Coordinates of C-alpha atoms in Angstrom, one line a residue:
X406 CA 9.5 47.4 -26.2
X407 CA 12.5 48.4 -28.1
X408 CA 13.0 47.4 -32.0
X409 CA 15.4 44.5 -31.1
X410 CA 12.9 42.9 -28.6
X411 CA 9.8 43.1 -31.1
X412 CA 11.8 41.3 -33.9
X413 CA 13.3 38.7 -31.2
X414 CA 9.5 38.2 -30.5
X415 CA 8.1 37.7 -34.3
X416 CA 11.2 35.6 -34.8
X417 CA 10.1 33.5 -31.9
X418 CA 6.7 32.7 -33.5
X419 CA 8.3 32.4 -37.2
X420 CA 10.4 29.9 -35.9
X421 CA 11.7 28.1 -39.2
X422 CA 9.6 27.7 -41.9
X423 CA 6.7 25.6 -41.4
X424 CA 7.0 22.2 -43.5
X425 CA 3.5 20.9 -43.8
X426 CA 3.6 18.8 -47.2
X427 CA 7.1 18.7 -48.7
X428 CA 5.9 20.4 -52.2
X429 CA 3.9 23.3 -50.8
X430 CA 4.3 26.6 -49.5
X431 CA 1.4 28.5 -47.8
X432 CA 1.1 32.1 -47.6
X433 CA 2.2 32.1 -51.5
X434 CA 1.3 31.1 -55.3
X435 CA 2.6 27.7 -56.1
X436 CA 2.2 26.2 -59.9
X437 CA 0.5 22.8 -58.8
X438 CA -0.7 19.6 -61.5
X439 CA -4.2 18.5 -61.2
X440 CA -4.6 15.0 -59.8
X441 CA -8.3 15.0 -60.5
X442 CA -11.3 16.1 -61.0
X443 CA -14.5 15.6 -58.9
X444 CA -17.9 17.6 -58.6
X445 CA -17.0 20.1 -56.0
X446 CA -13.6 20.6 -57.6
X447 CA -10.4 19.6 -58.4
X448 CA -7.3 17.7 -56.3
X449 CA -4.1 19.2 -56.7
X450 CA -0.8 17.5 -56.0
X451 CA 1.0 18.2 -52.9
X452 CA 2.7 14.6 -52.7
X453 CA 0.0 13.6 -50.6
X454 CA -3.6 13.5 -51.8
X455 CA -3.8 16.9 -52.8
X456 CA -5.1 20.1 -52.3
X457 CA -8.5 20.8 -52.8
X458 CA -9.3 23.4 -55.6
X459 CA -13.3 24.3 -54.5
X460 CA -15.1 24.3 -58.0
X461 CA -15.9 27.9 -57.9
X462 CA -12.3 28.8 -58.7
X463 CA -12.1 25.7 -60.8
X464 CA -11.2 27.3 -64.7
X465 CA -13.1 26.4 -67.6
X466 CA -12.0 23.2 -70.0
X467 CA -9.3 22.5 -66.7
X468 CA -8.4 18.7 -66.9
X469 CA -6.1 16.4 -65.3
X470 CA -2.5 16.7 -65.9
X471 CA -2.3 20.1 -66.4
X472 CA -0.8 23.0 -64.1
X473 CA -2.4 25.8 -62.3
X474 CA -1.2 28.5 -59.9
X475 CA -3.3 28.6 -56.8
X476 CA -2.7 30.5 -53.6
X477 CA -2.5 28.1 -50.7
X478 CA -3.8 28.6 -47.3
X479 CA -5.6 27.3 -44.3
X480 CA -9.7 27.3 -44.8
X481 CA -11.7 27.8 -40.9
X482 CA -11.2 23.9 -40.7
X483 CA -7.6 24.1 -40.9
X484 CA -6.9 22.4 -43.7
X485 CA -5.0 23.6 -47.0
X486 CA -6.8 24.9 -49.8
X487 CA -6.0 26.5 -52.9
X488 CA -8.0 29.5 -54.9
X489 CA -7.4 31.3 -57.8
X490 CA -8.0 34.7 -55.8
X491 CA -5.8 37.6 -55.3
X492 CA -5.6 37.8 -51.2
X493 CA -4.8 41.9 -50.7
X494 CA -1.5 40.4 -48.8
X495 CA 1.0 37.3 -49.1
X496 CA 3.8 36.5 -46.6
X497 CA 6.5 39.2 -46.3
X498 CA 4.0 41.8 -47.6
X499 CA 3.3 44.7 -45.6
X500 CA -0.7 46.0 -46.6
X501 CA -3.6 48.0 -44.9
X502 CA -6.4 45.6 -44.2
X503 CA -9.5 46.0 -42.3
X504 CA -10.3 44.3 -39.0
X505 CA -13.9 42.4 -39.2
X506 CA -14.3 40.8 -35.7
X507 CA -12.3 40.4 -32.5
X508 CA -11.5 37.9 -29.4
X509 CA -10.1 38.3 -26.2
X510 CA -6.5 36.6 -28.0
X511 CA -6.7 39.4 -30.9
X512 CA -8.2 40.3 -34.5
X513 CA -9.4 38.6 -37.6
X514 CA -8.4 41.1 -40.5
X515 CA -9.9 40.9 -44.2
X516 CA -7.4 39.5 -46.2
X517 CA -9.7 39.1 -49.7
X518 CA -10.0 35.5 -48.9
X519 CA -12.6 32.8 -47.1
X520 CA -10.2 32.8 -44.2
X521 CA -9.6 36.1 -42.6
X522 CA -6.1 36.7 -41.0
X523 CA -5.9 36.5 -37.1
X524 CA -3.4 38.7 -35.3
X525 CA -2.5 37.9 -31.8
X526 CA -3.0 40.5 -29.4
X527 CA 0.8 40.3 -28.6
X528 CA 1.3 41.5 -31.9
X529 CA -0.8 44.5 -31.5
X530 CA 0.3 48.2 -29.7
X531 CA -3.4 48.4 -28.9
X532 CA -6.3 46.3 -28.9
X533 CA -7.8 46.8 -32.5
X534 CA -11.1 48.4 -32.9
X535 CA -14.3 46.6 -35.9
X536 CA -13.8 48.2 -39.0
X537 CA -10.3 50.2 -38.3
X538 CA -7.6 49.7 -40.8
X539 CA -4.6 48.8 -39.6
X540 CA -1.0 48.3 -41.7
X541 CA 0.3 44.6 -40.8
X542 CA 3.3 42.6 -42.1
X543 CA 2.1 38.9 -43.0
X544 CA 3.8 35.9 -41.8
X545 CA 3.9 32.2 -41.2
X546 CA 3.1 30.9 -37.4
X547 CA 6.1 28.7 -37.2
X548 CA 3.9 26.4 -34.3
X549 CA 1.0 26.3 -36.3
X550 CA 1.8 26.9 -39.9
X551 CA -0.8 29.4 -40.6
X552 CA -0.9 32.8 -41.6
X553 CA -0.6 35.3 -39.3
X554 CA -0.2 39.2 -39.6
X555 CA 1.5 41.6 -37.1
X556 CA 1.4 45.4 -36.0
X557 CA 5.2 45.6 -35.4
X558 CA 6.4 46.0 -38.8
X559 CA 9.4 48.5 -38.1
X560 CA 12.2 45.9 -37.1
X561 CA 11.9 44.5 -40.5
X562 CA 12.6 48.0 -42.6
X563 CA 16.4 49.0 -43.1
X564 CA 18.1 52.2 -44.7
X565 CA 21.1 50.1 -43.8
X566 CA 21.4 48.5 -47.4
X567 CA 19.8 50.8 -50.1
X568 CA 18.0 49.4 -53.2
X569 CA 16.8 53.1 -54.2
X570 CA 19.2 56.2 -55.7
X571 CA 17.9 59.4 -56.1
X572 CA 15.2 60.1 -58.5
X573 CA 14.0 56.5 -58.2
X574 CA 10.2 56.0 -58.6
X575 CA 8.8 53.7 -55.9
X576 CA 5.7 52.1 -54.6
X577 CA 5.0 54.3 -50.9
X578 CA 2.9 53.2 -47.9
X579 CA 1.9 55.9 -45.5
X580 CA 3.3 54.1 -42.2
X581 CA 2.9 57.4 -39.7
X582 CA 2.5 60.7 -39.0
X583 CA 5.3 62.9 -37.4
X584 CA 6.4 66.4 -36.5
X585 CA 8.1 67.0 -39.6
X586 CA 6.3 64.6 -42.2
X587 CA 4.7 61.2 -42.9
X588 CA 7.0 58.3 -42.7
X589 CA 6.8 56.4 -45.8
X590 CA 7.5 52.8 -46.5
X591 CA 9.4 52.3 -49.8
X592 CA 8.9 49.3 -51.6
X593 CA 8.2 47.6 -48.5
X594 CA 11.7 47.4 -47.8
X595 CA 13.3 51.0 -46.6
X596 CA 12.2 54.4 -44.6
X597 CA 11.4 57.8 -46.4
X598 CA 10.4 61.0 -44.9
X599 CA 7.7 63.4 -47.2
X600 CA 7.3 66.5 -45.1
X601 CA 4.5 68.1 -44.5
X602 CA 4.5 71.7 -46.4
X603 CA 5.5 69.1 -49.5
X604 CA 2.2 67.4 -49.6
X605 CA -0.1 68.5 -51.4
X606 CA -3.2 66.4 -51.3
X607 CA -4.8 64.6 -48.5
X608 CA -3.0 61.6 -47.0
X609 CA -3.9 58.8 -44.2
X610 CA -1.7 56.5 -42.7
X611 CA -2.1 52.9 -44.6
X612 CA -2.9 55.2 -47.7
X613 CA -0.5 53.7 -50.9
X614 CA 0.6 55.9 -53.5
X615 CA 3.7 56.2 -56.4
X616 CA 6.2 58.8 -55.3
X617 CA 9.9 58.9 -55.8
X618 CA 12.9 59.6 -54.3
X619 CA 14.0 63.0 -53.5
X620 CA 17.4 63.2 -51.6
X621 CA 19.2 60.7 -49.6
X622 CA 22.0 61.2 -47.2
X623 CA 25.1 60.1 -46.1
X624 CA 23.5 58.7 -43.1
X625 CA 21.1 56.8 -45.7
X626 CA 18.0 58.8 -44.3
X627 CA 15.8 59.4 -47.4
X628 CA 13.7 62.4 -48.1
X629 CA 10.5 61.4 -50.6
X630 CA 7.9 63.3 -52.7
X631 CA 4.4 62.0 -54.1
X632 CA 4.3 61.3 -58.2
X633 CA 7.1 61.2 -60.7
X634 CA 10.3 63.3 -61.1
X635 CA 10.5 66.1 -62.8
X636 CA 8.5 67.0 -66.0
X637 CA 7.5 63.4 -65.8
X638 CA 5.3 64.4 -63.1
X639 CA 4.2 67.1 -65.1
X640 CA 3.1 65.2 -68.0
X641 CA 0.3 63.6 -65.5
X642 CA -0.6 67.5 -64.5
X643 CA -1.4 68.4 -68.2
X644 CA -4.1 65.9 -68.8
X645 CA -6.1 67.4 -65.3
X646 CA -5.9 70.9 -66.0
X647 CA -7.1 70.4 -69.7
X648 CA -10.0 68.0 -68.7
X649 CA -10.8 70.6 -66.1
X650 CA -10.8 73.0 -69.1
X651 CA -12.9 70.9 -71.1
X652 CA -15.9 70.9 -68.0
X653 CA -15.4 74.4 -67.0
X654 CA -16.8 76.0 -70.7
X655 CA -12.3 76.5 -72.0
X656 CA -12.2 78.9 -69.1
X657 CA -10.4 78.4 -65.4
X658 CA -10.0 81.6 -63.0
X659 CA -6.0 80.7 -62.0
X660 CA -3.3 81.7 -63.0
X661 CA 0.3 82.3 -62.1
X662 CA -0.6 84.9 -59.3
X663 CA -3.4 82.6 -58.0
X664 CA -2.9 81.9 -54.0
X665 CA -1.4 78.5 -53.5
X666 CA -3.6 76.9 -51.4
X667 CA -7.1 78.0 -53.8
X668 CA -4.6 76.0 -56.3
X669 CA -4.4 73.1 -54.2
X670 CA -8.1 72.6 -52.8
X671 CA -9.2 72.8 -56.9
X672 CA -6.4 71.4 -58.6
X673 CA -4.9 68.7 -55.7
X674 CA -1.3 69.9 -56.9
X675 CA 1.4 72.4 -55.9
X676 CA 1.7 76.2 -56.7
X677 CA 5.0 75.2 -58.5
X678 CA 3.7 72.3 -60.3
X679 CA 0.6 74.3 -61.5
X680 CA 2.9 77.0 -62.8
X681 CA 5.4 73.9 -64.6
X682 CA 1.9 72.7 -66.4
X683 CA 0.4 75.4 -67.7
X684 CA 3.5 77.1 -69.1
X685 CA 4.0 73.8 -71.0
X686 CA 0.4 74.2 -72.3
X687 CA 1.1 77.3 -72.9
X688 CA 4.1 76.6 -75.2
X689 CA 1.9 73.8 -76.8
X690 CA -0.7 76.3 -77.9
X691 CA -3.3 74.7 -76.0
X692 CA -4.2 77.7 -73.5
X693 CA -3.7 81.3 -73.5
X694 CA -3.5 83.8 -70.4
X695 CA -6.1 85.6 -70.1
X696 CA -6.5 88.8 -67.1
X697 CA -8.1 86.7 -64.7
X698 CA -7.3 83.2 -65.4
X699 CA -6.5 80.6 -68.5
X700 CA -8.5 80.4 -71.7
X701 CA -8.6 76.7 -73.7
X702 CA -7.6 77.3 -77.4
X703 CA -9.1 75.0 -79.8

């Protein structure tokens, strides 16, 4: 199934947006009014005769008339209820979650809340396994008005339009491995390449991290790297190596000539970035080079 043909398919169960009651959208945070108040929690006002807030995620001193945002979803009886909780995914949102059971017509993924996500096994590439991670974009059945999640998240990231320039820190999702590198998912929106002899520290796919952006060309394909630009990313690097100072007795057996990969298994950072840090400690007075590695000055 080609990219065109998976979107077509979503599209057909998005449909348009599901209109249940004619203030309320599901999937999201909406700021609602409390109607009112009963023992197992409070109504909220949809138009109708409300949303039930369960009294566990009821605040303290909360009283009628005021407003409160609640994320709004279907509970396992189908009907809409709000919580204060964070789920780990709204609609649009692309996120790792976990699967917790399975059916013969797909998966139930943890989504943080009471209700676990389902995805139908038409949305899947392969039937998903109990207690695999999987990354999923979320979305609203438009036949049933619930949430739903789905594997096939590619027809809905574009180079085509860029909201990144060089340089530009950005939230990263590791979508897949390749020949050359991990695709990366920038800011849930675009495609990034970080190649492989440029990562230095272990990576999954579905593993998040901050990186930025690197180079992009005129075709719009982006080349990525993990942490910040520049001595930025240094800064971070500083703060290690001197903690590692601090629990090694002011002494560390690297240096300059040290092999590059004995730098990354103790340090998780590049030969290069290692050689950035310390001569910036070094100008700082905080370390000196000793023969066979760097001494902590105090």
């Amino acid at each position: 199934m080609n990219c065109m043909q998976a979107q077509n398919e979503l599209k057909n169960l998005e449909l348009t947006p599901y209109k249940i009651k004619k203030m309320i959208k599901v999937g999201v945070f909406n700021e609602l009014e409390v109607l009112r108040i009963v023992d197992f929690g409070a109504y909220l006002d949809d138009g109708e005769d409300g949303i039930l807030l369960p009294i566990r995620w009821v605040p303290e001193n909360l009283a009628i008339g005021d407003f409160i945002n609640v994320f709004i979803y279907h509970d396992n009886d189908s009907r809409l209820i709000a919580t204060t909780l964070q789920p780990k995914g709204k609609i649009g949102d692309i996120v790792n979650l976990k699967v917790v059971t399975t059916t013969e017509h797909g998966a139930y993924l943890d989504n943080g809340l009471m209700k676990d996500i389902f995805v139908p096994l038409s949305q899947q590439y392969k039937r998903m396994l109990v207690g695999e991670s999987y990354l999923v974009r979320i979305f609203i059945d438009g036949q049933t008005g619930r949430m739903a999640a789905t594997e096939k998240i590619k027809p809905f990231l574009s180079n085509e339009n860029l909201t990144v320039k060089e340089k530009d820190e950005f939230d990263g999702l590791v979508y897949r491995n390749t020949d050359l590198g991990f695709e990366i998912i920038i800011n849930q929106m675009h495609l990034g390449l970080l190649y492989h002899d440029e990562i230095y520290r272990k990576i999954e796919e579905g593993d998040s991290f901050k990186g930025f952006i690197k180079k992009i060309y005129p075709n719009n394909k982006i080349d990525v790297a993990i942490g910040k630009v520049g001595y930025n990313r240094v800064e971070d690097e500083l703060e290690k190596i001197l903690r590692l100072l601090n629990e090694n007795n002011g002494f560390l057996a690297f240096n300059d000539k040290s092999d590059p990969n004995d730098i990354y298994d103790f340090f998780a950072m590049s030969k290069k970035t290692f050689k950035m840090a310390i001569g910036s400690l070094y100008k700082q007075r905080k370390i000196a080079f000793e023969k066979n590695g760097i001494q902590l000055l105090q």
